[in-house]
Tab-separated table of N, CA and C in Angstrom:
chain	number	residue	atom	x	y	z
A	217	MET	N	-65.295	70.975	51.244
A	217	MET	CA	-65.380	71.435	52.611
A	217	MET	C	-65.792	70.250	53.472
A	218	ASN	N	-64.991	69.925	54.433
A	218	ASN	CA	-65.315	68.864	55.380
A	218	ASN	C	-65.746	69.501	56.684
A	219	SER	N	-66.969	69.262	57.045
A	219	SER	CA	-67.498	69.880	58.252
A	219	SER	C	-68.492	68.927	58.898
A	220	THR	N	-68.495	68.926	60.187
A	220	THR	CA	-69.469	68.112	60.917
A	220	THR	C	-70.623	68.964	61.403
A	221	GLN	N	-70.611	70.242	61.026
A	221	GLN	CA	-71.697	71.123	61.436
A	221	GLN	C	-72.932	70.849	60.579
A	222	PRO	N	-74.104	71.115	61.127
A	222	PRO	CA	-75.337	70.899	60.366
A	222	PRO	C	-75.377	71.772	59.107
A	223	SER	N	-76.033	71.281	58.100
A	223	SER	CA	-76.173	72.001	56.841
A	223	SER	C	-77.044	73.236	57.032
A	224	ASN	N	-76.792	74.251	56.233
A	224	ASN	CA	-77.613	75.458	56.256
A	224	ASN	C	-78.859	75.327	55.394
A	225	LEU	N	-79.023	74.194	54.683
A	225	LEU	CA	-80.204	74.003	53.852
A	225	LEU	C	-81.437	73.908	54.727
A	226	LYS	N	-82.485	74.529	54.295
A	226	LYS	CA	-83.739	74.468	55.033
A	226	LYS	C	-84.537	73.277	54.543
A	227	LEU	N	-85.048	72.494	55.431
A	227	LEU	CA	-85.809	71.317	55.071
A	227	LEU	C	-87.074	71.673	54.309
A	228	ALA	N	-87.566	72.886	54.486
A	228	ALA	CA	-88.770	73.303	53.784
A	228	ALA	C	-88.559	73.309	52.269
A	229	LEU	N	-87.310	73.403	51.834
A	229	LEU	CA	-87.017	73.417	50.414
A	229	LEU	C	-86.919	72.006	49.826
A	230	MET	N	-86.891	71.015	50.661
A	230	MET	CA	-86.738	69.638	50.214
A	230	MET	C	-88.120	68.976	50.136
A	231	PRO	N	-88.333	68.091	49.147
A	231	PRO	CA	-89.619	67.391	49.081
A	231	PRO	C	-89.789	66.503	50.306
A	232	THR	N	-90.974	66.525	50.861
A	232	THR	CA	-91.221	65.714	52.055
A	232	THR	C	-91.702	64.321	51.704
A	233	ASP	N	-92.420	64.190	50.594
A	233	ASP	CA	-92.921	62.876	50.221
A	233	ASP	C	-93.042	62.819	48.696
A	234	LEU	N	-92.078	62.165	48.051
A	234	LEU	CA	-92.089	62.099	46.600
A	234	LEU	C	-93.290	61.344	46.060
A	235	ASP	N	-93.888	60.458	46.849
A	235	ASP	CA	-95.050	59.701	46.402
A	235	ASP	C	-96.279	60.589	46.222
A	236	GLU	N	-96.303	61.771	46.838
A	236	GLU	CA	-97.450	62.666	46.733
A	236	GLU	C	-97.369	63.576	45.514
A	237	SER	N	-96.312	63.477	44.754
A	237	SER	CA	-96.130	64.335	43.584
A	237	SER	C	-97.246	64.102	42.575
A	238	GLN	N	-97.700	65.181	41.931
A	238	GLN	CA	-98.737	65.110	40.911
A	238	GLN	C	-98.151	64.840	39.529
A	239	GLU	N	-96.828	64.795	39.430
A	239	GLU	CA	-96.170	64.577	38.156
A	239	GLU	C	-96.111	63.093	37.821
A	240	THR	N	-96.125	62.814	36.529
A	240	THR	CA	-95.904	61.457	36.066
A	240	THR	C	-94.509	61.419	35.473
A	241	MET	N	-93.601	60.745	36.142
A	241	MET	CA	-92.217	60.668	35.685
A	241	MET	C	-92.116	59.580	34.618
A	242	MET	N	-91.421	59.889	33.527
A	242	MET	CA	-91.252	58.924	32.433
A	242	MET	C	-89.785	58.834	32.050
A	243	VAL	N	-89.413	57.714	31.524
A	243	VAL	CA	-88.097	57.517	30.933
A	243	VAL	C	-88.293	57.582	29.424
A	244	PRO	N	-87.519	58.423	28.711
A	244	PRO	CA	-87.715	58.533	27.264
A	244	PRO	C	-87.604	57.181	26.565
A	245	SER	N	-88.575	56.890	25.698
A	245	SER	CA	-88.579	55.634	24.940
A	245	SER	C	-89.395	55.839	23.671
A	246	GLN	N	-89.396	54.842	22.799
A	246	GLN	CA	-90.192	54.910	21.575
A	246	GLN	C	-91.685	55.013	21.891
A	247	GLU	N	-92.106	54.416	22.988
A	247	GLU	CA	-93.527	54.413	23.345
A	247	GLU	C	-94.026	55.792	23.780
A	248	ASN	N	-93.145	56.641	24.300
A	248	ASN	CA	-93.586	57.972	24.735
A	248	ASN	C	-92.848	59.092	23.990
A	249	HIS	N	-92.487	58.804	22.752
A	249	HIS	CA	-91.764	59.766	21.921
A	249	HIS	C	-92.511	61.099	21.826
A	250	ARG	N	-93.819	61.069	21.584
A	250	ARG	CA	-94.606	62.290	21.450
A	250	ARG	C	-94.631	63.060	22.769
A	251	ALA	N	-94.779	62.371	23.894
A	251	ALA	CA	-94.780	63.047	25.193
A	251	ALA	C	-93.430	63.733	25.451
A	252	PHE	N	-92.339	63.072	25.056
A	252	PHE	CA	-91.013	63.659	25.225
A	252	PHE	C	-90.879	64.915	24.366
A	253	ARG	N	-91.323	64.847	23.100
A	253	ARG	CA	-91.291	66.026	22.219
A	253	ARG	C	-92.140	67.154	22.797
A	254	ASN	N	-93.303	66.828	23.346
A	254	ASN	CA	-94.167	67.848	23.940
A	254	ASN	C	-93.486	68.509	25.135
A	255	ALA	N	-92.787	67.712	25.951
A	255	ALA	CA	-92.063	68.274	27.101
A	255	ALA	C	-90.959	69.218	26.614
A	256	LEU	N	-90.225	68.815	25.590
A	256	LEU	CA	-89.195	69.688	25.026
A	256	LEU	C	-89.811	70.966	24.464
A	257	GLY	N	-91.018	70.858	23.903
A	257	GLY	CA	-91.710	72.001	23.331
A	257	GLY	C	-92.114	73.047	24.357
A	258	GLN	N	-92.032	72.721	25.630
A	258	GLN	CA	-92.319	73.701	26.684
A	258	GLN	C	-91.226	74.762	26.766
A	259	PHE	N	-90.066	74.456	26.188
A	259	PHE	CA	-88.951	75.398	26.185
A	259	PHE	C	-89.046	76.234	24.918
A	260	GLY	N	-89.355	77.509	25.061
A	260	GLY	CA	-89.460	78.397	23.914
A	260	GLY	C	-88.086	78.711	23.342
A	261	THR	N	-88.012	78.767	22.018
A	261	THR	CA	-86.745	79.079	21.359
A	261	THR	C	-86.966	80.141	20.298
A	262	GLY	N	-85.885	80.708	19.869
A	262	GLY	CA	-85.920	81.554	18.691
A	262	GLY	C	-85.970	80.658	17.460
A	263	VAL	N	-86.191	81.259	16.305
A	263	VAL	CA	-86.297	80.503	15.062
A	263	VAL	C	-85.223	81.005	14.102
A	264	THR	N	-84.499	80.062	13.504
A	264	THR	CA	-83.461	80.408	12.548
A	264	THR	C	-83.667	79.649	11.245
A	265	VAL	N	-83.080	80.178	10.198
A	265	VAL	CA	-82.926	79.428	8.954
A	265	VAL	C	-81.426	79.325	8.723
A	266	ILE	N	-80.954	78.093	8.568
A	266	ILE	CA	-79.544	77.837	8.287
A	266	ILE	C	-79.410	77.652	6.776
A	267	THR	N	-78.432	78.324	6.170
A	267	THR	CA	-78.204	78.181	4.734
A	267	THR	C	-76.755	77.803	4.474
A	268	ALA	N	-76.535	77.170	3.342
A	268	ALA	CA	-75.193	76.808	2.889
A	268	ALA	C	-75.269	76.590	1.381
A	269	HIS	N	-74.141	76.221	0.801
A	269	HIS	CA	-74.096	75.899	-0.622
A	269	HIS	C	-73.435	74.543	-0.757
A	270	ASP	N	-74.063	73.659	-1.527
A	270	ASP	CA	-73.549	72.283	-1.631
A	270	ASP	C	-72.800	72.020	-2.932
A	271	ASN	N	-72.192	73.047	-3.517
A	271	ASN	CA	-71.460	72.989	-4.782
A	271	ASN	C	-72.366	72.907	-6.001
A	272	TYR	N	-73.657	72.733	-5.808
A	272	TYR	CA	-74.604	72.688	-6.916
A	272	TYR	C	-75.655	73.781	-6.801
A	273	SER	N	-76.153	73.976	-5.583
A	273	SER	CA	-77.239	74.927	-5.372
A	273	SER	C	-77.287	75.327	-3.906
A	274	PRO	N	-78.022	76.391	-3.606
A	274	PRO	CA	-78.181	76.773	-2.204
A	274	PRO	C	-79.063	75.756	-1.483
A	275	ILE	N	-78.774	75.530	-0.220
A	275	ILE	CA	-79.600	74.666	0.628
A	275	ILE	C	-79.954	75.444	1.883
A	276	GLY	N	-81.099	75.129	2.458
A	276	GLY	CA	-81.520	75.806	3.675
A	276	GLY	C	-82.548	74.994	4.425
A	277	MET	N	-82.646	75.273	5.704
A	277	MET	CA	-83.653	74.621	6.527
A	277	MET	C	-83.921	75.430	7.786
A	278	THR	N	-85.140	75.326	8.289
A	278	THR	CA	-85.529	75.984	9.535
A	278	THR	C	-85.017	75.157	10.700
A	279	VAL	N	-84.413	75.843	11.672
A	279	VAL	CA	-83.774	75.162	12.803
A	279	VAL	C	-84.046	75.959	14.071
A	280	ASN	N	-84.385	75.263	15.161
A	280	ASN	CA	-84.485	75.953	16.452
A	280	ASN	C	-83.458	75.413	17.448
A	281	SER	N	-82.525	74.582	16.973
A	281	SER	CA	-81.493	74.030	17.862
A	281	SER	C	-80.244	74.902	17.912
A	282	PHE	N	-80.344	76.142	17.522
A	282	PHE	CA	-79.230	77.086	17.528
A	282	PHE	C	-78.904	77.528	18.952
A	283	ALA	N	-77.609	77.637	19.268
A	283	ALA	CA	-77.195	78.124	20.597
A	283	ALA	C	-75.790	78.710	20.528
A	284	SER	N	-75.518	79.625	21.433
A	284	SER	CA	-74.183	80.174	21.600
A	284	SER	C	-73.332	79.160	22.363
A	285	VAL	N	-72.058	79.040	21.997
A	285	VAL	CA	-71.140	78.141	22.697
A	285	VAL	C	-70.079	78.943	23.435
A	286	SER	N	-69.442	79.908	22.746
A	286	SER	CA	-68.306	80.619	23.320
A	286	SER	C	-68.222	82.018	22.725
A	287	LEU	N	-67.806	82.976	23.546
A	287	LEU	CA	-67.563	84.330	23.053
A	287	LEU	C	-66.141	84.480	22.530
A	288	ASP	N	-65.187	83.757	23.118
A	288	ASP	CA	-63.790	83.868	22.728
A	288	ASP	C	-63.137	82.497	22.758
A	289	PRO	N	-63.027	81.844	21.626
A	289	PRO	CA	-63.386	82.322	20.303
A	289	PRO	C	-64.904	82.307	20.105
A	290	ALA	N	-65.363	83.037	19.129
A	290	ALA	CA	-66.801	83.135	18.845
A	290	ALA	C	-67.272	81.844	18.189
A	291	LEU	N	-68.008	81.028	18.946
A	291	LEU	CA	-68.501	79.738	18.462
A	291	LEU	C	-69.994	79.622	18.714
A	292	ILE	N	-70.699	79.010	17.767
A	292	ILE	CA	-72.122	78.706	17.920
A	292	ILE	C	-72.327	77.241	17.551
A	293	LEU	N	-73.529	76.723	17.832
A	293	LEU	CA	-73.829	75.358	17.420
A	293	LEU	C	-75.261	75.256	16.942
A	294	TRP	N	-75.510	74.216	16.185
A	294	TRP	CA	-76.853	73.804	15.790
A	294	TRP	C	-76.769	72.321	15.492
A	295	SER	N	-77.912	71.682	15.400
A	295	SER	CA	-77.888	70.243	15.116
A	295	SER	C	-78.860	69.909	14.000
A	296	ILE	N	-78.531	68.831	13.293
A	296	ILE	CA	-79.333	68.374	12.165
A	296	ILE	C	-79.582	66.875	12.326
A	297	ALA	N	-80.801	66.460	12.035
A	297	ALA	CA	-81.158	65.042	12.130
A	297	ALA	C	-80.318	64.232	11.155
A	298	ASN	N	-79.815	63.114	11.618
A	298	ASN	CA	-79.014	62.248	10.753
A	298	ASN	C	-79.819	61.723	9.570
A	299	LYS	N	-81.136	61.615	9.738
A	299	LYS	CA	-81.968	61.111	8.643
A	299	LYS	C	-82.378	62.205	7.652
A	300	SER	N	-81.985	63.452	7.912
A	300	SER	CA	-82.311	64.549	6.997
A	300	SER	C	-81.625	64.340	5.659
A	301	GLU	N	-82.355	64.566	4.579
A	301	GLU	CA	-81.785	64.461	3.242
A	301	GLU	C	-80.712	65.517	3.000
A	302	ARG	N	-80.706	66.580	3.800
A	302	ARG	CA	-79.730	67.662	3.629
A	302	ARG	C	-78.524	67.544	4.554
A	303	ARG	N	-78.512	66.515	5.404
A	303	ARG	CA	-77.435	66.376	6.388
A	303	ARG	C	-76.054	66.357	5.740
A	304	GLU	N	-75.835	65.497	4.772
A	304	GLU	CA	-74.515	65.373	4.143
A	304	GLU	C	-74.089	66.674	3.488
A	305	ALA	N	-75.017	67.363	2.852
A	305	ALA	CA	-74.686	68.629	2.194
A	305	ALA	C	-74.221	69.665	3.217
A	306	PHE	N	-74.946	69.802	4.327
A	306	PHE	CA	-74.518	70.747	5.372
A	306	PHE	C	-73.209	70.296	6.011
A	307	TYR	N	-73.104	69.014	6.284
A	307	TYR	CA	-71.926	68.438	6.935
A	307	TYR	C	-70.657	68.719	6.128
A	308	ASN	N	-70.767	68.665	4.810
A	308	ASN	CA	-69.619	68.817	3.931
A	308	ASN	C	-69.455	70.222	3.357
A	309	ALA	N	-70.338	71.151	3.687
A	309	ALA	CA	-70.336	72.472	3.060
A	309	ALA	C	-69.120	73.323	3.422
A	310	GLY	N	-68.584	73.151	4.611
A	310	GLY	CA	-67.451	73.976	5.033
A	310	GLY	C	-67.863	75.277	5.693
A	311	PHE	N	-68.930	75.918	5.170
A	311	PHE	CA	-69.433	77.180	5.708
A	311	PHE	C	-70.955	77.116	5.768
A	312	PHE	N	-71.536	77.879	6.673
A	312	PHE	CA	-72.989	78.004	6.759
A	312	PHE	C	-73.328	79.356	7.362
A	313	ALA	N	-74.558	79.796	7.142
A	313	ALA	CA	-75.046	81.044	7.719
A	313	ALA	C	-76.283	80.754	8.554
A	314	VAL	N	-76.347	81.342	9.726
A	314	VAL	CA	-77.508	81.254	10.606
A	314	VAL	C	-78.237	82.579	10.535
A	315	HIS	N	-79.507	82.544	10.137
A	315	HIS	CA	-80.343	83.742	10.053
A	315	HIS	C	-81.354	83.692	11.193
A	316	VAL	N	-81.255	84.617	12.144
A	316	VAL	CA	-82.221	84.709	13.240
A	316	VAL	C	-83.410	85.505	12.708
A	317	LEU	N	-84.580	84.858	12.690
A	317	LEU	CA	-85.737	85.463	12.044
A	317	LEU	C	-86.470	86.451	12.939
A	318	ALA	N	-87.055	87.462	12.293
A	318	ALA	CA	-87.866	88.472	12.962
A	318	ALA	C	-89.287	87.946	13.145
A	319	GLU	N	-90.025	88.565	14.045
A	319	GLU	CA	-91.363	88.098	14.386
A	319	GLU	C	-92.330	88.071	13.203
A	320	ASP	N	-92.046	88.817	12.157
A	320	ASP	CA	-92.928	88.824	10.987
A	320	ASP	C	-92.441	87.879	9.878
A	321	GLN	N	-91.526	86.973	10.179
A	321	GLN	CA	-90.975	86.068	9.174
A	321	GLN	C	-91.406	84.612	9.361
A	322	ALA	N	-92.571	84.380	9.962
A	322	ALA	CA	-93.063	83.013	10.156
A	322	ALA	C	-93.271	82.297	8.823
A	323	ASP	N	-93.732	83.022	7.805
A	323	ASP	CA	-93.916	82.396	6.486
A	323	ASP	C	-92.592	81.902	5.916
A	324	LEU	N	-91.534	82.671	6.110
A	324	LEU	CA	-90.208	82.259	5.648
A	324	LEU	C	-89.764	80.997	6.399
A	325	ALA	N	-89.995	80.975	7.708
A	325	ALA	CA	-89.645	79.790	8.508
A	325	ALA	C	-90.399	78.565	8.017
A	326	LEU	N	-91.691	78.711	7.773
A	326	LEU	CA	-92.494	77.586	7.286
A	326	LEU	C	-92.038	77.141	5.899
A	327	ASN	N	-91.697	78.084	5.045
A	327	ASN	CA	-91.220	77.757	3.715
A	327	ASN	C	-89.972	76.874	3.780
A	328	PHE	N	-89.006	77.252	4.614
A	328	PHE	CA	-87.774	76.469	4.721
A	328	PHE	C	-87.967	75.190	5.541
A	329	ALA	N	-89.008	75.126	6.344
A	329	ALA	CA	-89.285	73.904	7.100
A	329	ALA	C	-89.910	72.822	6.228
A	330	LYS	N	-90.685	73.240	5.233
A	330	LYS	CA	-91.484	72.273	4.475
A	330	LYS	C	-91.102	72.139	3.008
A	331	ASN	N	-90.305	73.056	2.482
A	331	ASN	CA	-90.111	73.141	1.046
A	331	ASN	C	-88.640	72.988	0.673
A	332	PRO	N	-88.248	71.878	0.051
A	332	PRO	CA	-86.842	71.718	-0.335
A	332	PRO	C	-86.395	72.709	-1.412
A	333	THR	N	-87.329	73.359	-2.087
A	333	THR	CA	-86.983	74.368	-3.093
A	333	THR	C	-87.355	75.767	-2.596
A	334	ALA	N	-87.183	76.000	-1.311
A	334	ALA	CA	-87.610	77.246	-0.672
A	334	ALA	C	-86.962	78.486	-1.281
A	335	PHE	N	-85.754	78.369	-1.801
A	335	PHE	CA	-85.078	79.543	-2.369
A	335	PHE	C	-85.810	80.097	-3.587
A	336	GLU	N	-86.611	79.275	-4.244
A	336	GLU	CA	-87.369	79.737	-5.404
A	336	GLU	C	-88.497	80.683	-5.000
A	337	ASP	N	-88.872	80.665	-3.713
A	337	ASP	CA	-90.017	81.444	-3.236
A	337	ASP	C	-89.638	82.602	-2.324
A	338	CYS	N	-88.366	82.971	-2.294
A	338	CYS	CA	-87.979	84.073	-1.405
A	338	CYS	C	-86.828	84.864	-2.014
A	339	GLU	N	-86.612	86.040	-1.435
A	339	GLU	CA	-85.509	86.895	-1.857
A	339	GLU	C	-84.233	86.442	-1.161
A	340	TRP	N	-83.146	86.361	-1.919
A	340	TRP	CA	-81.848	85.998	-1.349
A	340	TRP	C	-80.746	86.394	-2.324
A	341	HIS	N	-79.496	86.384	-1.835
A	341	HIS	CA	-78.336	86.641	-2.684
A	341	HIS	C	-77.139	85.887	-2.109
A	342	PHE	N	-76.091	85.745	-2.923
A	342	PHE	CA	-74.871	85.109	-2.427
A	342	PHE	C	-74.023	86.126	-1.689
A	343	GLY	N	-73.430	85.698	-0.575
A	343	GLY	CA	-72.517	86.522	0.194
A	343	GLY	C	-71.120	85.916	0.169
A	344	LYS	N	-70.342	86.277	1.150
A	344	LYS	CA	-68.985	85.754	1.293
A	344	LYS	C	-69.029	84.230	1.412
A	345	HIS	N	-68.019	83.567	0.919
A	345	HIS	CA	-67.918	82.097	0.941
A	345	HIS	C	-69.055	81.440	0.173
A	346	HIS	N	-69.634	82.187	-0.767
A	346	HIS	CA	-70.724	81.670	-1.609
A	346	HIS	C	-71.932	81.234	-0.764
A	347	LEU	N	-72.125	81.903	0.386
A	347	LEU	CA	-73.249	81.569	1.269
A	347	LEU	C	-74.526	82.252	0.802
A	348	PRO	N	-75.633	81.517	0.746
A	348	PRO	CA	-76.921	82.141	0.460
A	348	PRO	C	-77.343	83.018	1.649
A	349	ILE	N	-77.646	84.265	1.374
A	349	ILE	CA	-77.991	85.237	2.417
A	349	ILE	C	-79.457	85.644	2.256
A	350	LEU	N	-80.204	85.560	3.354
A	350	LEU	CA	-81.605	85.981	3.389
A	350	LEU	C	-81.668	87.371	4.016
A	351	PRO	N	-82.237	88.358	3.323
A	351	PRO	CA	-82.296	89.708	3.890
A	351	PRO	C	-83.327	89.796	5.022
A	352	GLU	N	-83.190	90.836	5.806
A	352	GLU	CA	-84.149	91.208	6.841
A	352	GLU	C	-84.157	90.320	8.077
A	353	ALA	N	-83.205	89.407	8.202
A	353	ALA	CA	-83.069	88.681	9.469
A	353	ALA	C	-82.600	89.684	10.523
A	354	ILE	N	-82.976	89.464	11.785
A	354	ILE	CA	-82.560	90.422	12.817
A	354	ILE	C	-81.117	90.181	13.270
A	355	ALA	N	-80.570	89.023	12.935
A	355	ALA	CA	-79.147	88.755	13.149
A	355	ALA	C	-78.740	87.664	12.165
A	356	ARG	N	-77.469	87.693	11.793
A	356	ARG	CA	-76.938	86.653	10.910
A	356	ARG	C	-75.518	86.347	11.350
A	357	PHE	N	-75.199	85.061	11.392
A	357	PHE	CA	-73.869	84.594	11.760
A	357	PHE	C	-73.336	83.749	10.601
A	358	GLU	N	-72.264	84.200	9.976
A	358	GLU	CA	-71.645	83.458	8.894
A	358	GLU	C	-70.454	82.715	9.479
A	359	CYS	N	-70.471	81.391	9.327
A	359	CYS	CA	-69.563	80.539	10.084
A	359	CYS	C	-68.824	79.525	9.225
A	360	SER	N	-67.639	79.158	9.670
A	360	SER	CA	-66.935	78.008	9.125
A	360	SER	C	-67.160	76.854	10.088
A	361	ILE	N	-67.255	75.659	9.548
A	361	ILE	CA	-67.457	74.500	10.418
A	361	ILE	C	-66.168	74.241	11.184
A	362	GLN	N	-66.262	74.304	12.505
A	362	GLN	CA	-65.119	74.085	13.386
A	362	GLN	C	-64.962	72.600	13.691
A	363	THR	N	-66.071	71.962	14.054
A	363	THR	CA	-66.058	70.531	14.374
A	363	THR	C	-67.486	70.018	14.384
A	364	THR	N	-67.637	68.722	14.373
A	364	THR	CA	-68.952	68.094	14.467
A	364	THR	C	-68.884	66.989	15.513
A	365	TYR	N	-70.030	66.693	16.100
A	365	TYR	CA	-70.119	65.648	17.112
A	365	TYR	C	-71.339	64.779	16.851
A	366	ASP	N	-71.196	63.519	17.178
A	366	ASP	CA	-72.334	62.615	17.161
A	366	ASP	C	-73.220	62.989	18.332
A	367	GLY	N	-74.492	63.218	18.069
A	367	GLY	CA	-75.445	63.554	19.120
A	367	GLY	C	-76.661	62.648	19.044
A	368	GLY	N	-76.455	61.352	19.129
A	368	GLY	CA	-77.568	60.419	19.042
A	368	GLY	C	-78.110	60.373	17.628
A	369	ASP	N	-79.384	60.737	17.453
A	369	ASP	CA	-79.971	60.715	16.112
A	369	ASP	C	-79.753	62.035	15.368
A	370	HIS	N	-78.899	62.907	15.915
A	370	HIS	CA	-78.546	64.177	15.284
A	370	HIS	C	-77.020	64.313	15.198
A	371	THR	N	-76.577	65.199	14.331
A	371	THR	CA	-75.178	65.617	14.278
A	371	THR	C	-75.129	67.046	14.790
A	372	ILE	N	-74.252	67.299	15.752
A	372	ILE	CA	-74.072	68.642	16.315
A	372	ILE	C	-72.955	69.312	15.530
A	373	ILE	N	-73.251	70.476	14.981
A	373	ILE	CA	-72.285	71.213	14.168
A	373	ILE	C	-71.872	72.463	14.932
A	374	ILE	N	-70.572	72.563	15.218
A	374	ILE	CA	-70.013	73.745	15.882
A	374	ILE	C	-69.411	74.632	14.802
A	375	GLY	N	-69.819	75.895	14.799
A	375	GLY	CA	-69.301	76.829	13.811
A	375	GLY	C	-68.515	77.952	14.442
A	376	LYS	N	-67.407	78.321	13.802
A	376	LYS	CA	-66.640	79.501	14.201
A	376	LYS	C	-67.237	80.685	13.447
A	377	VAL	N	-67.669	81.691	14.181
A	377	VAL	CA	-68.291	82.863	13.562
A	377	VAL	C	-67.198	83.684	12.879
A	378	GLU	N	-67.317	83.799	11.559
A	378	GLU	CA	-66.358	84.572	10.763
A	378	GLU	C	-66.778	86.034	10.672
A	379	GLN	N	-68.096	86.272	10.602
A	379	GLN	CA	-68.650	87.624	10.612
A	379	GLN	C	-70.122	87.533	10.988
A	380	PHE	N	-70.675	88.638	11.477
A	380	PHE	CA	-72.079	88.646	11.891
A	380	PHE	C	-72.686	90.011	11.661
A	381	THR	N	-74.023	90.044	11.651
A	381	THR	CA	-74.764	91.297	11.578
A	381	THR	C	-75.819	91.285	12.679
A	382	GLN	N	-76.240	92.472	13.076
A	382	GLN	CA	-77.359	92.603	14.011
A	382	GLN	C	-78.209	93.761	13.543
A	383	ASN	N	-79.522	93.542	13.474
A	383	ASN	CA	-80.463	94.558	13.016
A	383	ASN	C	-81.561	94.745	14.054
A	384	GLU	N	-82.279	95.828	13.947
A	384	GLU	CA	-83.401	96.094	14.846
A	384	GLU	C	-84.535	95.109	14.574
A	385	GLY	N	-85.290	94.818	15.594
A	385	GLY	CA	-86.459	93.967	15.435
A	385	GLY	C	-86.612	93.009	16.595
A	386	LYS	N	-87.782	92.415	16.655
A	386	LYS	CA	-88.078	91.435	17.685
A	386	LYS	C	-88.021	90.035	17.075
A	387	PRO	N	-87.582	89.042	17.860
A	387	PRO	CA	-87.409	87.698	17.308
A	387	PRO	C	-88.717	86.934	17.158
A	388	LEU	N	-88.730	86.057	16.160
A	388	LEU	CA	-89.793	85.074	16.014
A	388	LEU	C	-89.526	83.976	17.037
A	389	MET	N	-90.548	83.583	17.776
A	389	MET	CA	-90.392	82.567	18.820
A	389	MET	C	-91.157	81.302	18.427
A	390	PHE	N	-90.750	80.177	19.021
A	390	PHE	CA	-91.417	78.898	18.786
A	390	PHE	C	-91.518	78.169	20.111
A	391	ALA	N	-92.748	77.774	20.480
A	391	ALA	CA	-92.975	77.007	21.707
A	391	ALA	C	-94.267	76.228	21.552
A	392	GLY	N	-94.292	75.042	22.079
A	392	GLY	CA	-95.508	74.232	22.051
A	392	GLY	C	-96.015	73.945	20.657
A	393	GLY	N	-95.112	73.906	19.668
A	393	GLY	CA	-95.512	73.611	18.302
A	393	GLY	C	-96.079	74.789	17.535
A	394	HIS	N	-95.924	76.006	18.085
A	394	HIS	CA	-96.510	77.187	17.441
A	394	HIS	C	-95.506	78.337	17.403
A	395	PHE	N	-95.616	79.162	16.362
A	395	PHE	CA	-94.848	80.394	16.296
A	395	PHE	C	-95.543	81.443	17.158
A	396	GLY	N	-94.759	82.374	17.679
A	396	GLY	CA	-95.332	83.438	18.480
A	396	GLY	C	-94.388	84.615	18.539
A	397	LYS	N	-94.749	85.582	19.357
A	397	LYS	CA	-93.985	86.800	19.509
A	397	LYS	C	-93.560	86.932	20.955
A	398	PHE	N	-92.474	87.629	21.153
A	398	PHE	CA	-91.965	87.929	22.481
A	398	PHE	C	-92.576	89.253	22.918
A	399	SER	N	-93.241	89.264	24.050
A	399	SER	CA	-93.819	90.524	24.519
A	399	SER	C	-93.172	90.919	25.841
A	400	GLN	N	-93.077	92.223	26.043
A	400	GLN	CA	-92.450	92.731	27.269
A	400	GLN	C	-93.467	93.442	28.092
């Protein structure tokens, strides 16, 4: 729109003096890595456990980088650190399952976050595509790997949802480095 008329924006909505701001603006760097992580931690997320099979055994890990991408086609994404010992196994698995955890499953989340042999300490079974399935998740998305992208120090994995489930329950939340519950 090309117009010489004055803008309808109200000046009251614009900062009058950026020097008076109480915020400390930073550029992400190695020196403020912890501050950057803390800022990201202000965004609350749901908690998932991603599972797959690496031709030898089930693999799994706790992930909060899960997000919806598209409804048609049904696509989701998650990301894995390139330095993760499980990266290659997930990258090459072909299929994976995303388990959205319920508010009472914090122990399961911690188990998969810290324990490479987490399947030995929980109930599970094989599902379609030889995917390890964790019962009692409030939602599960069984996916084929559609594509992957370089995302800096992570690999972004886009999955095509082949089938899903939804169950009753409230989600387990994570914010500020702590698990919590969603209250209404």
